[in-house]
């Protein structure tokens, strides 16, 4: 979609700017110190807005260490998905899947299921890592906010539908090694299966700890968990699971 | 009393002409139910306060805001808001309504950034910010009109286009961009139906700020909304009236072009 990659755009824009910055002064008094945006592409101007215009509180410290600038800097997957508006052509999609696969780190001693009761809380909680006018308390465990996008326990009515229903997920799929591995990878970096998915990368982004992931996985897969109350015959097929 | 009647008639006329898209838009259906349930819009009180403040002589220069040009000429309020953000020659930049009010409070009334009427950007349940009141009053003078932001000046077009890039720009601890939650119809976060940027009827309602937010108990602005969405995305805090915020507002207003604004709105 974009003829140049991001770097080329920036470099071209900056070179163009160097030549014209001087003449922008009279008409745009508030901008006399800055470059002339009209010489930039929308993409370059957007990057300027994010990093150079003082629009964001980039210097604010964040709980993972460093400052909020990091929250605005894109890694390769974020950049590729933004540039292709979440519809990557086949070659880009393949690249994203490869990057995602390489990013996944597995727990020492294999993928274990934790305590589904703790997982229930973590799946509901949308707390953690918000910064700006108000900051989340770094000492409180961050939640996975799965209910924002997924149905899980059928008795919980406050669920979103950006993602598919996960009710009876363990009932339908079992808890075997390959299922555990798939679910772990989905939580860790779902772009390994769905390039440019809307689901966050909870592992790669260090949003959920290894322990939190094990609890949420238990909530999803443990036969005792309320997410798995059992199914009517035919339900699995109907839902395409 | 008269005003109250007026408000009811606005409410009722809004209900009578339910947009065609509403029937298959759960977002619009829910929002119309909300309007129906509410006896009146408490934003009315904020609007009146704004009207008084607008005409009052205030500040070191003891002047009212009546000479402020919101893009259609000094003092012309009708239809001004639905034609913003806009490029202002005098300021040399693209401004949204809130930035423009602040600009006039500085130039006409002599207030500074530190003075309470400008420093205080948002209301609390115990105090209505002057800025929010003024914004509500001026915006209300565009109620029922169609969003129609100008795209004549090259900076208006560039700002809108950069806003579009920002809308799709994914970053932060949850890999979100605005696109993640506002690009498909009938999607929900928890129980809230999300408006889609590709459905102008939904989007025209979604960007109808100022709105009395029932959950907050006060009137909120578009700047407040866009800050909240960046916060939820776990990106860096967005500064009030910043160029990036105005770029987002430019794009989001353009996406509602030709569809009717509800001003002030009532939201959850």
CSV table of C-alpha atoms in Angstrom, one decimal, chain B residues 137-244:
chain,number,residue,atom,x,y,z
B,137,UNK,CA,-22.8,26.2,24.6
B,138,UNK,CA,-20.9,26.8,21.4
B,139,UNK,CA,-21.2,23.2,20.2
B,140,UNK,CA,-25.0,23.2,20.9
B,141,UNK,CA,-25.3,25.9,18.3
B,142,UNK,CA,-24.6,23.2,15.7
B,143,UNK,CA,-27.1,20.6,17.1
B,144,UNK,CA,-28.8,18.7,14.3
B,145,UNK,CA,-26.4,19.9,11.7
B,146,UNK,CA,-24.2,17.7,9.5
B,147,UNK,CA,-20.6,17.3,10.3
B,148,UNK,CA,-18.7,19.2,7.5
B,149,UNK,CA,-15.1,19.9,8.4
B,150,UNK,CA,-13.3,22.1,5.8
B,151,UNK,CA,-10.6,20.5,3.7
B,152,UNK,CA,-9.6,23.6,1.8
B,153,UNK,CA,-6.3,24.5,3.4
B,154,UNK,CA,-3.4,22.1,2.8
B,155,UNK,CA,-2.8,21.9,6.6
B,156,UNK,CA,-6.4,20.8,7.1
B,157,UNK,CA,-5.9,17.9,4.6
B,158,UNK,CA,-2.5,17.0,6.0
B,159,UNK,CA,-3.8,17.0,9.6
B,160,UNK,CA,-6.7,14.8,8.6
B,161,UNK,CA,-4.5,12.4,6.7
B,162,UNK,CA,-2.0,12.2,9.6
B,163,UNK,CA,-5.0,11.5,11.9
B,164,UNK,CA,-5.9,8.6,9.7
B,165,UNK,CA,-2.4,7.2,10.0
B,166,UNK,CA,-2.6,7.6,13.8
B,167,UNK,CA,-5.9,5.9,13.9
B,168,UNK,CA,-4.3,2.8,12.3
B,169,UNK,CA,-1.1,3.1,14.2
B,170,UNK,CA,-0.7,0.1,16.6
B,171,UNK,CA,1.7,0.5,19.5
B,172,UNK,CA,2.0,0.1,23.2
B,173,UNK,CA,1.8,-2.8,25.7
B,174,UNK,CA,-1.4,-4.1,24.1
B,175,UNK,CA,-0.6,-3.6,20.5
B,176,UNK,CA,-3.8,-1.5,20.0
B,177,UNK,CA,-4.6,1.2,17.6
B,178,UNK,CA,-8.0,2.9,17.4
B,179,UNK,CA,-8.6,0.5,14.5
B,180,UNK,CA,-8.6,-2.5,16.9
B,181,UNK,CA,-11.9,-1.5,18.5
B,182,UNK,CA,-13.6,0.8,16.0
B,183,UNK,CA,-13.5,-0.8,12.6
B,184,UNK,CA,-16.3,-3.4,12.6
B,185,UNK,CA,-20.0,-3.1,13.4
B,186,UNK,CA,-21.7,-5.1,16.1
B,187,UNK,CA,-18.5,-5.6,18.1
B,188,UNK,CA,-18.5,-5.2,21.8
B,189,UNK,CA,-15.9,-4.6,24.5
B,190,UNK,CA,-17.6,-6.3,27.5
B,191,UNK,CA,-21.2,-5.1,27.2
B,192,UNK,CA,-20.5,-1.9,25.3
B,193,UNK,CA,-21.3,-1.8,21.6
B,194,UNK,CA,-18.5,-0.1,19.7
B,195,UNK,CA,-19.1,2.5,17.0
B,196,UNK,CA,-17.4,1.7,13.7
B,197,UNK,CA,-15.4,4.4,11.9
B,198,UNK,CA,-16.6,2.9,8.6
B,199,UNK,CA,-20.3,3.5,9.4
B,200,UNK,CA,-20.9,7.2,9.2
B,201,UNK,CA,-24.3,7.1,10.9
B,202,UNK,CA,-22.7,5.4,13.9
B,203,UNK,CA,-19.6,7.5,13.8
B,204,UNK,CA,-21.6,10.8,13.6
B,205,UNK,CA,-23.2,9.8,16.9
B,206,UNK,CA,-19.9,8.5,18.4
B,207,UNK,CA,-18.1,11.8,17.9
B,208,UNK,CA,-21.0,13.8,19.2
B,209,UNK,CA,-19.1,15.5,22.1
B,210,UNK,CA,-19.8,17.3,24.4
B,211,UNK,CA,-21.9,14.7,26.0
B,212,UNK,CA,-23.2,14.2,29.5
B,213,UNK,CA,-21.6,10.9,30.6
B,214,UNK,CA,-24.0,9.2,32.9
B,215,UNK,CA,-21.2,7.1,34.3
B,216,UNK,CA,-19.1,10.2,35.1
B,217,UNK,CA,-21.9,12.4,36.2
B,218,UNK,CA,-20.5,15.4,34.2
B,219,UNK,CA,-20.2,16.7,30.7
B,220,UNK,CA,-17.1,15.4,28.8
B,221,UNK,CA,-15.4,16.7,25.7
B,222,UNK,CA,-13.9,15.1,22.6
B,223,UNK,CA,-10.4,15.9,24.1
B,224,UNK,CA,-11.4,13.9,27.2
B,225,UNK,CA,-12.6,11.0,25.1
B,226,UNK,CA,-9.5,10.7,22.9
B,227,UNK,CA,-7.3,10.9,26.0
B,228,UNK,CA,-9.3,8.1,27.5
B,229,UNK,CA,-8.9,5.9,24.5
B,230,UNK,CA,-5.1,6.4,24.4
B,231,UNK,CA,-5.0,5.6,28.1
B,232,UNK,CA,-6.9,2.4,27.6
B,233,UNK,CA,-4.5,1.5,24.8
B,234,UNK,CA,-1.6,1.7,27.2
B,235,UNK,CA,0.2,4.2,25.0
B,236,UNK,CA,1.8,7.4,26.3
B,237,UNK,CA,-0.5,10.1,27.8
B,238,UNK,CA,-1.9,12.5,25.2
B,239,UNK,CA,-1.7,16.2,25.9
B,240,UNK,CA,-4.8,18.3,25.8
B,241,UNK,CA,-5.2,20.2,22.6
B,242,UNK,CA,-1.9,18.8,21.2
B,243,UNK,CA,-1.4,18.6,17.4
B,244,UNK,CA,-1.8,14.8,17.5
